[in-house]
Amino acid sequence: MSRTGHLIRRLLATMVTIYVVVTLNFLLFRVLPGDAVSNLSRVPGGSPELSAALRRQFGLDQPLWEQYWIYLGRLLHGDLGVSFTTQEPVGDRLMVAFGNTLPLVAAGLVLALLLGLVTGTLAAWFRGGWVDRLSTSTAIAFYSVPTHFLGLLLILLLGNQLPTQGMHDEFLIDPTWAARTADLVRHMVLPVVTIALIVFGQYTLVVRSSMLETLGDDHVLTARALGAGPVRTLTKHVLPNAMLPITTLVALSLGGLIGGSILVETVFSWPGAGRAMYESVVQRDYPMLQGVFLVLTISVVTLNLLADLLSVRLDPRVAQ
Amino acid sequence: MPQGINLLSAGKQPIYCGSHLGTEKEGETVKPRTTLTALALVGLLTAGCGGSSGASSQNKGNSGSVLRVGTTFTCNSINPFASTGTTCAMIFRYNYPFLVQYTGSGAFEGDLATKWTTSGDKLNWTFDLRPGAKWSDGKPLTAADVAFTINTIVKFREGATASEASSVKNVKSATAPTANQVVVTYQKPTANVLGRLLKMPVLPAHVWEKYATGDGMQLKQTPNPAPLVAGGPYRLGKYTKDQIALMEANPNWYGEKPKLSGFGLQFFTSPDAMVNALKNNQIDYAAPLPITAAKPVEQAGFTVSRQPGFRFHDLIINQSPHQKAHPELRNAGVREAFELAVDRKKIIDVAYLGYATPGSSIVPPVTGDWYNPAVKPITFDPAKAAKLLDEAGYRPGPDGIRVAGGKPMSYEVIIPDVEGGEGERALQIVTEDFKKIGVQLKPKPADNATAFDQLTGPGKKYEQFTLSQWGWIAQRDPDFLLNGMTCAQWGSWNDTGYCDEEYDKLYDQQAAAVDDKARQAIVWQMQKMIYDARPYIVTHYDDVVEGHSTRWTGFGQSPLGILDSQSRQGLLSATTTGS
């Protein structure tokens, strides 16, 4: 199959996936036990009239299929609706939440990638030795630790050195841009390190495995026979060829990380997408839930697509 | 000092510090950033915080400083008609004026109202207001604002303003014959008028009247963004959902100037992170303190306060006639046996580490005269419990589980996540003790919304659930909790399926009893009815446990702690110790 054909096929598959997930998102939250109106009308003095008024306001008094068409229609116009609980446009809240999550996840991912590359490369180069054993067992150990447990452990160990809550010190007086940025970085350290430690293990293992495979290739053996040193061999002949599975893994794990930030954001009270998702589930805030999951879905599907296209770019044999 | 590094000496950035905020002029809105700048400048000049690198409110010992409170109770909205939860209500308590307030002893004292009288037929209540009061934006705060608030809530009480409707129960209308006098007219004599009105924030008519049109839903939909127009001692100057609510002194407040120049509520999702922040001087006060952290925090040199609270926990036994699977639960002997098998002391000692007291009535003892002292918890006696079940004919089967009506006495116990780790441990204790009398309990955890949905079930008939473990936070007046057991509250506040016409009549009687003594007798009778019927087995009352730095003092005692939504006693006297 040609590259163009592959691209068209993947784009079509992506669109169908997004449509199916959009529909599932709509249905899934409505079959959950618990109900947004029950939550909101359960106030002192709450009455059946209040419940009815809220149902009307949220459009929940309409038949399900009609709610579905309204939802799809709004979605096509880029309208994600209004949050049941805060009465703010979902789009605005999502912008803030994802805007807070992305730097956290991106920094965590970069750090994890660096750690994974270094430890994976060392493990592969010194395969079978103590460096290999130390690298792989450390990677597996961190990969197995529950995220919230590691977060709390870091709070206990480093909480007297670094902030453990939120994005900023809210009591700063009119800070300069530099002071505000420095404060943000300080607040990011513990959650970013938590993400990086949890994630880097899988990179270590994939890098090690991929490197081992490449290290045995003829062209690497030839390079070494021609006198290439370890650094040149690794950087020029091994790493570029070993990057294919790593690239795919990074793209795939980024989408998962955004969705999986819920535990890190809960432990560190980080006001991001994960926390917004948690609050929305608890409060049965359907528009917010649909919005969060829609963005997550599109992120994952798009990143999958990108990974796929990148693979084709890096290795045209994939498209065959 | 065991609190860890002093962040200021470690080069931390300047911290919010100062006295009161910059004032507003009519028609102008001061942006938070400008406000903070003004605050900083005034603070630096007046509070001795000195130095461009700043200083914190907590280490200078001046009275014009800002208390940093950490809490795990969030606030979902700063619109009084859309908000839920006590933290939002606490913010409104300090931001808005109220006609009356509770004193530390639970008596009423004037706030915006200086005195009040009632007509002979108890239908008209006249409140004299403080003359010359102003909102934070400089506009006059008058009887017209009070009348507007009451009439708006009355007008939309079946819809948009339902969350505030209980405060104006039976109110026909309110008028403002003069700028300093408001008359509230009731449809019929009503009990606890002051206690009800005490819950109603007086809203600025010039801000809210544009929303009070049509079906009034705009009242509920407006985000009411900070900074708010305030009439209370503080003004909400900054609010970021799930992060911070920053209260600044309101220079136009009619009352005595508070000692704190402001306070901030920082919202934590992890109690452990909050405790750590307290220990490391990132906050000054933690409310509530997890009971597992109370001793370590105290040993680290912090002040830990503990007092009986309004919150209680209960084992719910479904009383709905629609529940068919286990009709034995409607047998009074079975419910008495269940209570005999509840080891309250063990629950308190093991699950709550001693930070609770045995429970009995749905009206806690801290409500004072409303608590019926004759309603006492019965002694743990599993042998007697087993005997009662034997007498009822429910004999153990081959697996040791008793059989009732051909079915094993095995019940799922719905437990919502709000019960927390302590609640789960308490249920484990009850489960083990029930096993000894041949009753099997199977905990069924759920989030709060799911748990309530499972309790009420399809058609709000309470057909399916058998047992649950949950709790309530009571109020100073018993009306709210007594109301929750009425038939009219099925599908809403009623979580037991209990419905008794006699009880409902008594509820209506107490709600109309204007004489406190007469009302007390009815309230006591109702508590006894509930206790005997046992839709709830009240296991224990939580203590309110909070912790704060020793640099602060003067916090008022309250059964709701510092986040008291019904009184300003908690913070108005708070100040730094100077240490």
PDB file of N, CA and C in Angstrom, chain B residues 108-135:
ATOM      1  N   PHE B 108     -28.591  34.050  70.261  1.00  0.00           N
ATOM      2  CA  PHE B 108     -28.630  34.958  69.117  1.00  0.00           C
ATOM      3  C   PHE B 108     -28.118  36.338  69.516  1.00  0.00           C
ATOM      4  N   GLU B 109     -27.426  36.980  68.604  1.00  0.00           N
ATOM      5  CA  GLU B 109     -27.039  38.372  68.808  1.00  0.00           C
ATOM      6  C   GLU B 109     -27.230  39.113  67.490  1.00  0.00           C
ATOM      7  N   GLY B 110     -27.445  40.398  67.601  1.00  0.00           N
ATOM      8  CA  GLY B 110     -27.683  41.179  66.402  1.00  0.00           C
ATOM      9  C   GLY B 110     -26.438  41.272  65.540  1.00  0.00           C
ATOM     10  N   ASP B 111     -26.663  41.367  64.239  1.00  0.00           N
ATOM     11  CA  ASP B 111     -25.552  41.604  63.313  1.00  0.00           C
ATOM     12  C   ASP B 111     -25.907  42.869  62.544  1.00  0.00           C
ATOM     13  N   LEU B 112     -26.569  42.740  61.407  1.00  0.00           N
ATOM     14  CA  LEU B 112     -27.069  43.938  60.741  1.00  0.00           C
ATOM     15  C   LEU B 112     -28.266  44.484  61.529  1.00  0.00           C
ATOM     16  N   ALA B 113     -29.045  43.582  62.110  1.00  0.00           N
ATOM     17  CA  ALA B 113     -30.176  44.012  62.951  1.00  0.00           C
ATOM     18  C   ALA B 113     -29.662  44.344  64.341  1.00  0.00           C
ATOM     19  N   THR B 114     -30.166  45.425  64.893  1.00  0.00           N
ATOM     20  CA  THR B 114     -29.761  45.780  66.247  1.00  0.00           C
ATOM     21  C   THR B 114     -30.796  45.328  67.274  1.00  0.00           C
ATOM     22  N   LYS B 115     -32.061  45.288  66.857  1.00  0.00           N
ATOM     23  CA  LYS B 115     -33.083  44.717  67.734  1.00  0.00           C
ATOM     24  C   LYS B 115     -34.247  44.230  66.901  1.00  0.00           C
ATOM     25  N   TRP B 116     -35.064  43.404  67.508  1.00  0.00           N
ATOM     26  CA  TRP B 116     -36.197  42.840  66.780  1.00  0.00           C
ATOM     27  C   TRP B 116     -37.374  42.651  67.730  1.00  0.00           C
ATOM     28  N   THR B 117     -38.554  42.802  67.190  1.00  0.00           N
ATOM     29  CA  THR B 117     -39.785  42.612  67.960  1.00  0.00           C
ATOM     30  C   THR B 117     -40.752  41.795  67.116  1.00  0.00           C
ATOM     31  N   THR B 118     -41.702  41.179  67.793  1.00  0.00           N
ATOM     32  CA  THR B 118     -42.682  40.390  67.050  1.00  0.00           C
ATOM     33  C   THR B 118     -44.086  40.803  67.486  1.00  0.00           C
ATOM     34  N   SER B 119     -45.017  40.689  66.579  1.00  0.00           N
ATOM     35  CA  SER B 119     -46.391  41.089  66.893  1.00  0.00           C
ATOM     36  C   SER B 119     -47.036  40.044  67.800  1.00  0.00           C
ATOM     37  N   GLY B 120     -48.158  40.405  68.399  1.00  0.00           N
ATOM     38  CA  GLY B 120     -48.839  39.503  69.326  1.00  0.00           C
ATOM     39  C   GLY B 120     -49.238  38.189  68.679  1.00  0.00           C
ATOM     40  N   ASP B 121     -49.651  38.237  67.406  1.00  0.00           N
ATOM     41  CA  ASP B 121     -50.042  36.993  66.732  1.00  0.00           C
ATOM     42  C   ASP B 121     -48.849  36.259  66.121  1.00  0.00           C
ATOM     43  N   LYS B 122     -47.648  36.766  66.347  1.00  0.00           N
ATOM     44  CA  LYS B 122     -46.384  36.165  65.886  1.00  0.00           C
ATOM     45  C   LYS B 122     -46.286  36.091  64.358  1.00  0.00           C
ATOM     46  N   LEU B 123     -47.038  36.904  63.681  1.00  0.00           N
ATOM     47  CA  LEU B 123     -46.993  36.867  62.217  1.00  0.00           C
ATOM     48  C   LEU B 123     -46.077  37.948  61.628  1.00  0.00           C
ATOM     49  N   ASN B 124     -45.821  38.988  62.382  1.00  0.00           N
ATOM     50  CA  ASN B 124     -44.973  40.074  61.872  1.00  0.00           C
ATOM     51  C   ASN B 124     -43.718  40.221  62.738  1.00  0.00           C
ATOM     52  N   TRP B 125     -42.582  40.177  62.100  1.00  0.00           N
ATOM     53  CA  TRP B 125     -41.318  40.377  62.803  1.00  0.00           C
ATOM     54  C   TRP B 125     -40.684  41.665  62.267  1.00  0.00           C
ATOM     55  N   THR B 126     -40.393  42.558  63.190  1.00  0.00           N
ATOM     56  CA  THR B 126     -39.809  43.840  62.778  1.00  0.00           C
ATOM     57  C   THR B 126     -38.347  43.897  63.230  1.00  0.00           C
ATOM     58  N   PHE B 127     -37.484  44.177  62.297  1.00  0.00           N
ATOM     59  CA  PHE B 127     -36.046  44.261  62.601  1.00  0.00           C
ATOM     60  C   PHE B 127     -35.566  45.696  62.390  1.00  0.00           C
ATOM     61  N   ASP B 128     -34.949  46.246  63.411  1.00  0.00           N
ATOM     62  CA  ASP B 128     -34.294  47.556  63.266  1.00  0.00           C
ATOM     63  C   ASP B 128     -32.843  47.324  62.853  1.00  0.00           C
ATOM     64  N   LEU B 129     -32.425  48.025  61.816  1.00  0.00           N
ATOM     65  CA  LEU B 129     -31.074  47.791  61.279  1.00  0.00           C
ATOM     66  C   LEU B 129     -30.109  48.902  61.677  1.00  0.00           C
ATOM     67  N   ARG B 130     -28.828  48.598  61.549  1.00  0.00           N
ATOM     68  CA  ARG B 130     -27.804  49.600  61.845  1.00  0.00           C
ATOM     69  C   ARG B 130     -27.910  50.745  60.852  1.00  0.00           C
ATOM     70  N   PRO B 131     -27.983  51.934  61.338  1.00  0.00           N
ATOM     71  CA  PRO B 131     -28.054  53.050  60.394  1.00  0.00           C
ATOM     72  C   PRO B 131     -26.681  53.314  59.765  1.00  0.00           C
ATOM     73  N   GLY B 132     -26.686  53.783  58.555  1.00  0.00           N
ATOM     74  CA  GLY B 132     -25.441  54.202  57.907  1.00  0.00           C
ATOM     75  C   GLY B 132     -24.560  53.086  57.408  1.00  0.00           C
ATOM     76  N   ALA B 133     -25.075  51.863  57.390  1.00  0.00           N
ATOM     77  CA  ALA B 133     -24.234  50.753  56.915  1.00  0.00           C
ATOM     78  C   ALA B 133     -24.001  50.876  55.404  1.00  0.00           C
ATOM     79  N   LYS B 134     -22.836  50.377  54.982  1.00  0.00           N
ATOM     80  CA  LYS B 134     -22.484  50.454  53.558  1.00  0.00           C
ATOM     81  C   LYS B 134     -21.934  49.122  53.063  1.00  0.00           C
ATOM     82  N   TRP B 135     -22.145  48.889  51.786  1.00  0.00           N
ATOM     83  CA  TRP B 135     -21.502  47.764  51.132  1.00  0.00           C
ATOM     84  C   TRP B 135     -20.039  48.128  50.869  1.00  0.00           C
TER      85      TRP B 135
END
